[in-house]
Short mmCIF file of C-alpha atoms in Angstrom, two decimals:
data_model
loop_
_atom_site.label_atom_id
_atom_site.label_comp_id
_atom_site.label_asym_id
_atom_site.label_seq_id
_atom_site.Cartn_x
_atom_site.Cartn_y
_atom_site.Cartn_z
CA MET L 1 -37.30 -18.72 151.13
CA GLU L 2 -35.09 -21.52 149.95
CA ASN L 3 -31.43 -20.90 149.97
CA VAL L 4 -29.23 -22.12 147.02
CA ILE L 5 -26.01 -21.21 148.96
CA GLU L 6 -25.48 -21.63 152.54
CA VAL L 7 -22.27 -20.94 154.34
CA GLU L 8 -21.82 -21.63 158.09
CA ASN L 9 -18.90 -20.70 160.28
CA LEU L 10 -16.54 -20.69 157.29
CA THR L 11 -12.81 -20.25 158.32
CA HIS L 12 -10.08 -20.28 155.82
CA CYS L 13 -6.29 -19.36 156.05
CA TYR L 14 -3.41 -19.06 153.70
CA GLY L 15 -0.53 -20.10 155.91
CA LYS L 16 -0.93 -17.67 158.94
CA ARG L 17 -2.96 -15.11 157.04
CA VAL L 18 -6.59 -15.40 157.98
CA ILE L 19 -8.96 -14.97 155.04
CA TYR L 20 -12.19 -15.44 156.82
CA GLU L 21 -13.04 -16.44 160.33
CA ASP L 22 -16.58 -17.69 161.12
CA LEU L 23 -17.99 -16.48 157.97
CA ASN L 24 -21.93 -16.89 157.63
CA PHE L 25 -24.18 -15.95 154.82
CA THR L 26 -26.88 -17.36 152.66
CA VAL L 27 -27.98 -16.61 149.12
CA PRO L 28 -31.73 -17.14 148.60
CA ARG L 29 -33.14 -18.57 145.44
CA GLY L 30 -34.04 -15.98 142.71
CA SER L 31 -31.85 -13.39 144.04
CA ILE L 32 -28.96 -11.64 142.20
CA PHE L 33 -26.34 -11.63 144.96
CA GLY L 34 -23.27 -9.30 144.53
CA LEU L 35 -20.15 -10.12 146.60
CA LEU L 36 -18.14 -6.88 146.92
CA GLY L 37 -14.83 -6.24 148.45
CA LYS L 38 -11.49 -4.90 147.64
CA ASN L 39 -8.61 -6.83 146.05
CA GLY L 40 -7.24 -9.51 148.23
CA VAL L 41 -10.14 -10.01 150.62
CA GLY L 42 -10.95 -13.57 149.20
CA LYS L 43 -13.74 -13.17 146.77
CA THR L 44 -12.13 -15.60 144.26
CA THR L 45 -11.07 -17.89 147.18
CA LEU L 46 -14.66 -17.99 148.39
CA ILE L 47 -15.88 -19.00 144.86
CA LYS L 48 -13.14 -21.74 144.87
CA ILE L 49 -14.46 -23.05 148.04
CA LEU L 50 -18.16 -22.94 146.96
CA MET L 51 -17.30 -24.95 143.79
CA GLY L 52 -15.18 -27.52 145.62
CA PHE L 53 -11.73 -26.37 144.24
CA LEU L 54 -10.43 -25.52 147.66
CA ARG L 55 -10.93 -27.18 150.91
CA PRO L 56 -11.62 -24.67 153.81
CA VAL L 57 -9.90 -24.99 157.22
CA SER L 58 -13.31 -25.39 158.78
CA GLY L 59 -16.88 -24.64 158.39
CA ARG L 60 -19.70 -25.91 156.19
CA CYS L 61 -20.72 -24.79 152.67
CA ARG L 62 -23.76 -26.07 150.75
CA VAL L 63 -24.61 -25.37 147.15
CA LEU L 64 -28.00 -26.54 145.80
CA GLY L 65 -28.39 -28.55 149.04
CA GLU L 66 -25.09 -30.47 148.59
CA ALA L 67 -21.76 -30.13 150.33
CA SER L 68 -19.64 -27.83 148.20
CA HIS L 69 -16.49 -30.10 148.40
CA ASN L 70 -18.44 -33.03 146.99
CA LEU L 71 -20.95 -31.70 144.40
CA SER L 72 -22.64 -34.41 142.36
CA PRO L 73 -22.48 -34.22 138.49
CA VAL L 74 -26.30 -33.38 138.61
CA ALA L 75 -25.67 -30.46 140.94
CA ARG L 76 -22.74 -29.19 138.73
CA SER L 77 -24.97 -29.39 135.67
CA ARG L 78 -27.37 -26.80 137.43
CA ILE L 79 -24.48 -24.51 138.00
CA GLY L 80 -23.01 -22.08 135.47
CA LEU L 81 -19.73 -20.99 136.48
CA LEU L 82 -17.54 -18.20 135.03
CA PHE L 83 -13.93 -18.51 136.13
CA GLU L 84 -11.97 -15.40 136.77
CA GLY L 85 -10.34 -14.19 133.44
CA HIS L 86 -13.00 -15.86 131.38
CA LEU L 87 -11.10 -19.18 131.52
CA ALA L 88 -11.87 -21.38 128.32
CA TYR L 89 -10.37 -24.20 126.44
CA GLU L 90 -8.23 -21.96 124.30
CA PHE L 91 -7.22 -24.92 122.00
CA MET L 92 -10.72 -25.14 120.82
CA SER L 93 -12.57 -23.12 118.05
CA ILE L 94 -15.95 -21.41 118.35
CA ALA L 95 -17.83 -24.55 117.08
CA GLN L 96 -15.63 -27.09 118.74
CA ILE L 97 -16.27 -25.72 122.14
CA GLU L 98 -20.02 -25.54 121.58
CA LYS L 99 -20.07 -29.19 120.27
CA PHE L 100 -18.14 -30.27 123.35
CA TYR L 101 -20.25 -28.51 126.09
CA SER L 102 -23.61 -29.25 124.42
CA ALA L 103 -23.01 -32.93 125.04
CA HIS L 104 -22.96 -32.37 128.86
CA TYR L 105 -26.12 -30.37 129.31
CA PRO L 106 -29.63 -31.79 128.56
CA THR L 107 -31.26 -28.40 128.10
CA TRP L 108 -28.60 -26.84 125.96
CA ASN L 109 -29.74 -23.88 124.01
CA ARG L 110 -27.56 -23.77 120.85
CA ASP L 111 -29.31 -20.58 119.50
CA LEU L 112 -28.50 -18.60 122.54
CA TYR L 113 -24.81 -19.45 122.23
CA TYR L 114 -24.65 -18.57 118.47
CA GLY L 115 -26.83 -15.51 119.20
CA LEU L 116 -24.07 -14.09 121.28
CA VAL L 117 -21.06 -15.40 119.34
CA ASP L 118 -22.34 -14.18 115.93
CA ARG L 119 -22.00 -10.80 117.18
CA LEU L 120 -18.14 -11.21 117.07
CA ASP L 121 -18.41 -11.68 113.25
CA LEU L 122 -15.75 -14.43 113.41
CA PRO L 123 -15.66 -17.61 111.51
CA TYR L 124 -16.76 -20.63 113.45
CA ASP L 125 -13.34 -22.26 113.08
CA HIS L 126 -11.61 -19.27 114.80
CA LYS L 127 -9.64 -20.46 117.81
CA ILE L 128 -10.34 -19.08 121.14
CA LYS L 129 -6.56 -18.55 121.79
CA ASN L 130 -6.53 -16.02 119.03
CA MET L 131 -9.41 -13.86 120.60
CA SER L 132 -9.20 -10.75 122.60
CA CYS L 133 -10.31 -10.82 126.18
CA GLY L 134 -13.71 -9.21 125.16
CA GLN L 135 -14.20 -11.65 122.38
CA ARG L 136 -13.54 -14.54 124.65
CA SER L 137 -15.79 -13.31 127.31
CA GLN L 138 -18.61 -13.28 124.65
CA VAL L 139 -17.89 -17.09 123.94
CA VAL L 140 -17.77 -17.95 127.73
CA LEU L 141 -20.83 -16.08 128.42
CA GLY L 142 -22.66 -17.60 125.53
CA LEU L 143 -21.64 -21.19 126.83
CA ILE L 144 -23.04 -20.38 130.32
CA PHE L 145 -26.41 -19.03 129.00
CA ALA L 146 -26.74 -21.96 126.51
CA GLN L 147 -26.24 -24.36 129.60
CA ASN L 148 -29.44 -22.70 131.04
CA PRO L 149 -28.22 -23.15 134.73
CA GLU L 150 -30.30 -22.43 137.81
CA LEU L 151 -27.43 -21.00 139.59
CA MET L 152 -24.89 -18.73 137.86
CA ILE L 153 -21.64 -17.87 139.68
CA LEU L 154 -19.63 -15.33 138.03
CA ASP L 155 -16.13 -14.46 139.26
CA ASP L 156 -15.17 -10.98 138.25
CA TYR L 157 -16.94 -10.96 134.76
CA SER L 158 -15.74 -7.46 134.14
CA MET L 159 -12.02 -8.34 134.22
CA GLY L 160 -10.36 -6.97 131.08
CA LEU L 161 -13.55 -5.94 129.38
CA ASP L 162 -14.28 -2.52 127.97
CA ALA L 163 -17.46 -0.57 128.68
CA GLY L 164 -19.14 -2.00 125.65
CA TYR L 165 -18.57 -5.62 126.38
CA ARG L 166 -19.57 -5.06 130.04
CA ARG L 167 -22.74 -3.36 129.05
CA LEU L 168 -23.54 -6.21 126.63
CA PHE L 169 -22.86 -8.75 129.39
CA LEU L 170 -25.19 -7.02 131.80
CA GLU L 171 -27.99 -6.67 129.12
CA TYR L 172 -27.90 -10.44 128.57
CA LEU L 173 -27.67 -11.02 132.19
CA SER L 174 -30.59 -9.03 133.03
CA GLU L 175 -32.63 -10.68 130.40
CA TYR L 176 -31.64 -14.08 131.64
CA VAL L 177 -32.80 -13.51 135.20
CA LYS L 178 -35.88 -11.51 134.49
CA ASP L 179 -38.25 -14.44 135.17
CA GLY L 180 -37.06 -14.57 138.84
CA THR L 181 -36.28 -18.28 138.93
CA LYS L 182 -32.50 -17.92 138.44
CA THR L 183 -29.95 -17.14 141.04
CA VAL L 184 -26.85 -15.23 140.27
CA PHE L 185 -23.93 -14.94 142.49
CA VAL L 186 -21.60 -12.24 141.11
CA THR L 187 -18.27 -10.61 141.96
CA SER L 188 -16.91 -7.47 140.11
CA HIS L 189 -14.34 -4.84 140.34
CA ILE L 190 -16.61 -2.51 138.58
CA VAL L 191 -18.93 -1.94 141.52
CA GLN L 192 -21.01 0.65 139.58
CA ASP L 193 -22.10 -2.08 137.19
CA LEU L 194 -23.85 -3.85 139.84
CA GLU L 195 -25.94 -1.09 141.03
CA ASN L 196 -28.62 -1.76 138.51
CA LEU L 197 -28.28 -5.56 138.48
CA VAL L 198 -28.07 -6.94 142.13
CA ASN L 199 -30.81 -6.98 144.68
CA GLU L 200 -28.67 -8.42 147.56
CA VAL L 201 -25.15 -7.47 148.46
CA MET L 202 -22.49 -8.81 150.82
CA PHE L 203 -19.47 -6.79 151.57
CA LEU L 204 -16.39 -8.78 152.36
CA ASP L 205 -13.41 -7.17 154.22
CA ARG L 206 -9.99 -8.43 155.25
CA GLY L 207 -10.35 -11.06 157.89
CA GLY L 208 -13.91 -11.88 156.66
CA GLU L 209 -15.83 -9.01 158.44
CA ILE L 210 -19.01 -8.55 156.28
CA LEU L 211 -22.28 -6.80 156.00
CA GLN L 212 -24.94 -8.78 154.15
CA THR L 213 -28.11 -6.84 153.18
CA SER L 214 -30.55 -5.98 150.47
CA LEU L 215 -29.30 -3.31 148.01
CA ASP L 216 -32.28 -1.03 148.71
CA GLU L 217 -31.71 -1.29 152.50
CA PHE L 218 -27.93 -0.63 152.06
CA MET L 219 -28.46 2.41 149.68
CA THR L 220 -31.11 3.99 151.94
CA GLY L 221 -29.56 3.16 155.30
CA PHE L 222 -25.89 3.88 154.64
CA LYS L 223 -25.27 7.65 154.35
CA GLN L 224 -22.53 10.09 153.75
CA PHE L 225 -22.44 13.43 155.52
CA ARG L 226 -20.16 16.17 154.57
CA PHE L 227 -18.92 19.29 156.42
CA LYS L 228 -16.20 21.93 156.30
CA ARG L 229 -12.91 20.74 157.36
CA ASN L 230 -11.59 22.56 160.50
CA GLY L 231 -9.03 22.19 163.26
CA SER L 232 -11.31 19.90 165.21
CA THR L 233 -11.62 17.30 162.40
CA ASN L 234 -8.22 15.99 163.24
CA THR L 235 -9.67 14.16 166.20
CA LEU L 236 -12.27 12.43 164.13
CA HIS L 237 -12.13 8.76 164.32
CA ARG L 238 -14.18 5.66 163.68
CA ASP L 239 -16.60 4.16 166.22
CA ASP L 240 -20.00 2.63 166.42
CA VAL L 241 -21.67 5.63 164.93
CA ILE L 242 -19.09 6.61 162.33
CA ARG L 243 -18.42 3.72 160.14
CA ASN L 244 -15.77 5.43 158.12
CA LEU L 245 -14.43 8.88 157.34
CA ASP L 246 -12.70 10.78 154.65
CA ILE L 247 -10.97 14.00 154.90
CA THR L 248 -10.04 15.44 151.53
CA GLY L 249 -9.29 19.15 150.63
CA ASP L 250 -11.62 21.56 152.31
CA ASN L 251 -14.13 18.92 153.18
CA ALA L 252 -14.51 16.10 155.88
CA SER L 253 -17.05 13.37 155.30
CA VAL L 254 -18.27 10.74 157.70
CA PHE L 255 -20.25 7.50 156.69
CA SER L 256 -22.89 6.05 158.99
CA PHE L 257 -26.00 3.94 159.22
CA LEU L 258 -27.64 6.57 161.52
CA SER L 259 -29.61 9.55 160.65
CA MET L 260 -28.10 13.10 160.08
CA ALA L 261 -29.53 14.26 163.48
CA LYS L 262 -27.94 11.35 165.35
CA VAL L 263 -24.51 11.71 163.53
CA GLY L 264 -24.68 15.52 164.11
CA ALA L 265 -25.31 15.07 167.77
CA HIS L 266 -22.57 12.35 167.99
CA LEU L 267 -19.95 14.72 166.31
CA ALA L 268 -21.02 17.52 168.62
CA GLU L 269 -20.32 15.21 171.59
CA MET L 270 -16.94 14.49 170.13
CA GLY L 271 -16.15 18.26 170.11
CA ILE L 272 -16.23 18.35 166.16
CA GLU L 273 -17.56 21.64 164.71
CA THR L 274 -19.91 20.56 161.78
CA ALA L 275 -20.52 23.78 159.90
CA GLY L 276 -22.59 23.17 156.79
CA LEU L 277 -23.24 19.54 157.60
CA GLU L 278 -25.31 18.04 154.80
CA GLN L 279 -26.15 14.48 153.49
CA VAL L 280 -24.42 13.69 150.14
CA PRO L 281 -26.08 11.36 147.74
CA MET L 282 -24.02 8.34 146.86
CA THR L 283 -23.86 5.77 144.05
CA LEU L 284 -23.08 2.24 145.12
CA GLU L 285 -19.45 2.76 144.22
CA ASP L 286 -19.37 5.80 146.60
CA ALA L 287 -21.00 3.68 149.38
CA PHE L 288 -18.77 0.76 148.83
CA ILE L 289 -15.74 3.08 149.20
CA GLY L 290 -17.31 4.77 152.10
CA LEU L 291 -17.97 1.46 153.82
CA THR L 292 -14.60 -0.34 153.05
CA GLY L 293 -12.24 2.71 152.60
CA LYS L 294 -10.14 3.74 149.69
CA TYR L 295 -7.31 1.41 150.15
CA MET C 1 -20.53 -37.35 127.66
CA LEU C 2 -17.57 -39.62 127.68
CA LEU C 3 -17.31 -39.38 123.92
CA SER C 4 -17.25 -35.61 124.39
CA ILE C 5 -14.30 -35.95 126.87
CA ILE C 6 -12.34 -38.14 124.22
CA TYR C 7 -13.20 -35.50 121.68
CA LYS C 8 -11.63 -32.76 123.91
CA GLU C 9 -8.57 -34.85 124.40
CA TRP C 10 -8.14 -35.59 120.77
CA LEU C 11 -8.38 -31.94 119.91
CA LYS C 12 -5.47 -31.32 122.28
CA VAL C 13 -3.24 -34.09 120.99
CA ARG C 14 -4.03 -34.53 117.40
CA LEU C 15 -1.31 -32.15 116.10
CA PHE C 16 1.35 -33.64 118.44
CA TRP C 17 0.10 -37.27 117.85
CA GLY C 18 0.62 -36.59 114.20
CA ILE C 19 4.03 -35.22 114.80
CA ALA C 20 4.86 -38.31 116.95
CA LEU C 21 3.61 -40.58 114.22
CA VAL C 22 5.62 -38.98 111.61
CA LEU C 23 8.68 -39.18 113.83
CA ASN C 24 8.06 -42.87 114.50
CA ILE C 25 7.49 -43.52 110.67
CA ALA C 26 10.68 -41.69 109.97
CA VAL C 27 12.79 -43.65 112.36
CA PHE C 28 11.56 -46.90 110.87
CA VAL C 29 12.15 -45.68 107.35
CA TYR C 30 15.67 -45.02 108.46
CA LEU C 31 15.91 -48.52 110.07
CA PHE C 32 14.79 -49.96 106.69
CA VAL C 33 17.40 -47.89 104.74
CA ASP C 34 20.00 -48.62 107.30
CA ILE C 35 19.61 -52.40 107.17
CA ARG C 36 19.31 -52.38 103.38
CA HIS C 37 22.60 -50.42 103.29
CA LEU C 38 24.16 -52.93 105.68
CA PHE C 39 23.26 -55.77 103.34
CA THR C 40 24.70 -53.87 100.45
CA ILE C 41 28.19 -53.27 102.09
CA GLU C 42 28.42 -56.51 104.22
CA HIS C 43 28.24 -60.12 103.28
CA ALA C 44 24.96 -61.74 104.47
CA GLU C 45 26.91 -64.29 106.67
CA MET C 46 28.77 -61.31 108.34
CA ILE C 47 25.44 -59.78 109.27
CA TRP C 48 24.09 -62.97 110.48
CA TYR C 49 27.13 -63.46 112.62
CA GLN C 50 26.69 -59.86 114.04
CA ALA C 51 23.10 -60.35 114.81
CA PHE C 52 22.86 -63.81 116.10
CA LYS C 53 26.35 -64.58 117.45
CA ILE C 54 27.61 -61.33 118.76
CA GLY C 55 24.10 -60.14 119.58
CA THR C 56 24.21 -56.79 117.73
CA LEU C 57 20.85 -55.07 117.90
CA HIS C 58 20.57 -53.38 114.53
CA TYR C 59 17.34 -51.58 115.57
CA ALA C 60 18.70 -50.36 119.06
CA TYR C 61 18.23 -46.72 118.28
CA MET C 62 14.46 -47.03 118.50
CA LYS C 63 14.85 -47.99 122.18
CA TYR C 64 13.70 -44.66 123.45
CA LEU C 65 11.29 -43.83 120.67
CA LEU C 66 8.03 -44.69 122.44
CA VAL C 67 9.36 -42.91 125.56
CA ILE C 68 9.69 -39.80 123.43
CA THR C 69 6.26 -40.47 122.01
CA GLY C 70 4.72 -40.83 125.52
CA VAL C 71 6.24 -37.61 126.70
CA ILE C 72 5.14 -35.78 123.69
CA ILE C 73 1.54 -36.94 123.94
CA GLY C 74 1.34 -36.45 127.62
CA ALA C 75 2.70 -33.08 127.52
CA ALA C 76 0.42 -32.10 124.61
CA GLN C 77 -2.52 -33.29 126.70
CA TYR C 78 -1.95 -32.05 130.08
CA THR C 79 -0.21 -28.73 129.53
CA PRO C 80 -3.03 -26.85 128.18
CA GLU C 81 -5.17 -28.02 131.20
CA MET C 82 -2.65 -27.07 133.83
CA ILE C 83 -1.72 -23.57 132.34
CA GLY C 84 -3.97 -21.05 134.16
CA HIS C 85 -5.58 -23.84 136.22
CA ARG C 86 -7.78 -24.75 133.34
CA PHE C 87 -8.18 -28.19 134.74
CA ARG C 88 -10.97 -26.67 136.86
CA LEU C 89 -13.04 -26.32 133.57
CA SER C 90 -12.83 -30.06 133.34
CA LEU C 91 -13.55 -30.60 136.98
CA HIS C 92 -16.71 -28.54 136.83
CA LEU C 93 -18.17 -30.70 134.12
CA PRO C 94 -21.16 -32.75 135.16
CA VAL C 95 -19.14 -35.92 135.21
CA ARG C 96 -17.79 -37.90 138.06
CA PRO C 97 -14.20 -36.42 138.45
CA ASN C 98 -12.61 -39.90 138.79
CA SER C 99 -14.30 -41.13 135.65
CA MET C 100 -13.28 -37.88 133.68
CA VAL C 101 -9.65 -38.17 134.66
CA LEU C 102 -9.57 -41.88 133.77
CA TRP C 103 -11.06 -41.33 130.36
CA CYS C 104 -8.62 -38.51 129.73
CA VAL C 105 -5.74 -40.92 130.57
CA LEU C 106 -7.18 -43.84 128.51
CA THR C 107 -7.57 -41.58 125.51
CA GLY C 108 -4.00 -40.56 125.77
CA LEU C 109 -2.70 -44.18 126.44
CA PHE C 110 -4.70 -45.35 123.42
CA GLY C 111 -2.90 -42.63 121.41
CA VAL C 112 0.48 -43.96 122.44
CA ALA C 113 -0.56 -47.60 122.25
CA VAL C 114 -1.68 -47.08 118.53
CA ILE C 115 1.66 -45.69 117.63
CA GLY C 116 3.30 -48.51 119.65
CA MET C 117 1.35 -51.12 117.67
CA LEU C 118 2.30 -49.43 114.48
CA ASP C 119 5.91 -49.56 115.52
CA ALA C 120 5.56 -53.22 116.25
CA PHE C 121 4.02 -53.85 112.83
CA MET C 122 6.88 -51.86 111.08
CA LEU C 123 9.63 -53.57 113.07
CA TYR C 124 8.23 -56.97 112.34
CA THR C 125 7.87 -56.11 108.63
CA ILE C 126 11.20 -54.60 108.18
CA ILE C 127 13.18 -57.37 110.00
CA ALA C 128 11.20 -60.06 108.36
CA ARG C 129 12.15 -58.59 104.94
CA PHE C 130 15.81 -59.09 105.67
CA PHE C 131 15.97 -61.90 108.34
CA PRO C 132 14.11 -65.22 108.83
CA HIS C 133 10.66 -65.15 110.44
CA GLU C 134 12.18 -66.24 113.81
CA GLY C 135 14.46 -63.15 113.63
CA ALA C 136 11.52 -60.83 113.28
CA GLU C 137 9.65 -62.45 116.05
CA SER C 138 12.74 -62.19 118.32
CA ALA C 139 12.94 -58.44 117.48
CA LEU C 140 9.43 -58.03 118.82
CA LEU C 141 10.14 -59.81 121.85
CA THR C 142 13.22 -57.74 122.36
CA ALA C 143 11.42 -54.41 121.70
CA LEU C 144 8.34 -55.29 123.80
CA PRO C 145 9.80 -53.63 127.00
CA TRP C 146 10.47 -50.36 125.12
CA PHE C 147 6.82 -50.28 124.01
CA PHE C 148 5.83 -50.60 127.66
CA SER C 149 8.27 -47.87 128.56
CA GLY C 150 6.35 -45.53 126.28
CA LEU C 151 3.15 -46.12 128.29
CA ILE C 152 5.04 -45.67 131.52
CA ALA C 153 6.45 -42.23 130.23
CA TYR C 154 2.96 -41.22 129.29
CA LEU C 155 1.50 -42.13 132.58
CA GLY C 156 4.43 -40.52 134.47
CA ILE C 157 3.86 -37.18 132.70
CA ALA C 158 0.03 -37.49 133.47
CA LEU C 159 0.71 -38.04 137.12
CA THR C 160 3.26 -35.28 137.39
CA ALA C 161 1.22 -32.80 135.50
CA MET C 162 -1.91 -33.32 137.61
CA GLU C 163 -0.16 -33.11 141.03
CA PRO C 164 -0.51 -29.62 142.44
CA ARG C 165 2.39 -29.59 144.81
CA LEU C 166 5.92 -29.10 143.25
CA SER C 167 7.81 -31.32 145.54
CA ARG C 168 5.46 -34.19 144.88
CA LYS C 169 5.83 -33.55 141.13
CA PHE C 170 9.52 -34.32 141.52
CA VAL C 171 8.69 -37.54 143.56
CA TYR C 172 6.41 -38.68 140.81
CA LEU C 173 8.96 -37.98 138.00
CA ALA C 174 11.51 -39.98 140.05
CA ILE C 175 9.04 -42.89 140.49
CA ALA C 176 8.25 -42.78 136.71
CA GLY C 177 11.96 -42.61 135.97
CA GLY C 178 12.63 -45.70 138.28
CA PHE C 179 9.87 -47.68 136.46
CA LEU C 180 11.38 -46.75 133.11
CA CYS C 181 14.76 -48.04 134.20
CA LEU C 182 13.11 -51.46 134.94
CA PHE C 183 12.49 -51.79 131.15
CA TYR C 184 16.01 -50.93 130.14
CA GLN C 185 18.05 -53.49 131.99
CA GLY C 186 20.24 -55.50 129.62
CA ASN C 187 21.16 -54.98 125.98
CA ASP C 188 20.74 -58.50 124.67
CA TYR C 189 17.93 -60.29 122.59
CA GLU C 190 14.87 -61.12 124.48
CA THR C 191 16.29 -60.12 127.85
CA TYR C 192 12.73 -59.89 129.44
CA ASN C 193 11.28 -63.10 127.94
CA ARG C 194 10.62 -64.54 131.39
CA ALA C 195 10.22 -61.37 133.49
CA LEU C 196 8.41 -58.81 131.46
CA TRP C 197 4.95 -59.60 133.05
CA LYS C 198 6.11 -58.50 136.39
CA PRO C 199 7.12 -54.97 135.80
CA ALA C 200 4.31 -54.70 133.18
CA LEU C 201 1.74 -55.65 135.81
CA ILE C 202 3.29 -53.33 138.51
CA SER C 203 3.24 -50.46 135.91
CA LEU C 204 -0.52 -51.02 135.26
CA LEU C 205 -0.91 -49.57 138.78
CA PHE C 206 0.03 -46.17 137.43
CA ILE C 207 -3.44 -46.03 135.69
CA PRO C 208 -5.49 -45.88 138.98
CA SER C 209 -2.75 -43.98 140.95
CA ILE C 210 -3.59 -40.97 138.59
CA ILE C 211 -6.75 -40.54 140.73
CA LEU C 212 -4.68 -39.54 143.66
CA PRO C 213 -3.16 -36.30 142.28
CA ALA C 214 -6.42 -35.40 140.62
CA TYR C 215 -8.16 -35.79 143.92
CA ARG C 216 -5.49 -33.59 145.50
CA TYR C 217 -5.78 -31.03 142.72
CA ARG C 218 -9.46 -30.41 143.46
CA ASN C 219 -9.14 -30.73 147.28
CA ARG C 220 -6.07 -28.56 148.02
CA SER C 221 -6.19 -25.98 150.68
CA SER C 222 -4.19 -23.24 149.01
#
């Protein structure tokens, strides 16, 4: 399958702080790709690199077949980019911003833009600077959809949005990608929202350690096992089998990619008593925290 | 597409361009009233003596008018782009970044130049009303470097605003300040008659040099 984004051996640092070292991943065409990671792991930095706003220390990034630091105007016209914080030209009004952007994109769909913006029930001469974050997100989303891009890059679309606006955003996004020809690369702090949207996920950790997999594989392969906390649980630690652990109240939980039988045997080898060991169903958010830790 | 960029720039500056225009007109109205008042309280031969023997510039207070205009338009144009790194929105447009930046700069320069030409027209008309035609021509030649300084002020603000690194911003401000000083040497009539083309030509280099900070903005490493 053709890849719309290819990252090879990407290394980036801010001063002495290493953000990624030898990061490799690909985003296949037609996928809805979720980039997940805690604050400060470099999600926005990665998007800046992909869009050519930041030059990495080393490595190769290609977007739609072109070097990311030198994207041609044609390639940029095929990419819809949502900047963190729903960045927009705030000095423009609803109508002015549509008029401005429509001149740049040959397949501009004016109706899609006004379909979303009309929900705001604001006059078209209303300035963007006088809008709430949620209202601005509608305008920005409308502009991206009207552009009809092949690749949509959404940097933390959920920032500052209440549940209603987030739901509306996701509904439009689901509608947009349903024919399977569009690719979406999305980051969000609201991991739960992505559960019903993405089909590929990549977990980014500090220093760039990652796991890239399909959402289905991750949700079926990654498991949480819970048992009663006891004296022996104090010696629990992470290793090749136990990816993470959480001891809260009367319960101890371990997270692993292996089956309950293998994890149980491993815990027994470690001398851990596992009375009442059971697998606990997880949401994507539970699994995300299970993989990356609470803080 | 380029018309659309001009449209965006116009939306940003139109209010401040209007304010700058009103300011310039107000100063020339004052100049008219001031010279008329002078002719009311002084004998004409005394004014002639002041202007053409002693070398008093009756319109000297408009010296920095275009500089202020350039700064106002430059700040109005680039501040909204630089706050919150909104300039990235422009850099993501499907237009060659250098063309986009040059069109932004040319739009702003045009705005300053239009006010400059209007100033020149008002200066000529007012001086010609009270002095002989040669005096009005001389006033234009005397004020020409001040008009150039308006363009330099605008370009200096553009250069400084687009530069991502603070230390370099100060360097660019100092360079722009140095170029401005080139146009304010001497307080006499037609000081630059034989020399203006040299600093003017060098100053034109400011236009392509804006490509550099814009390039640095989109290729920074932090």
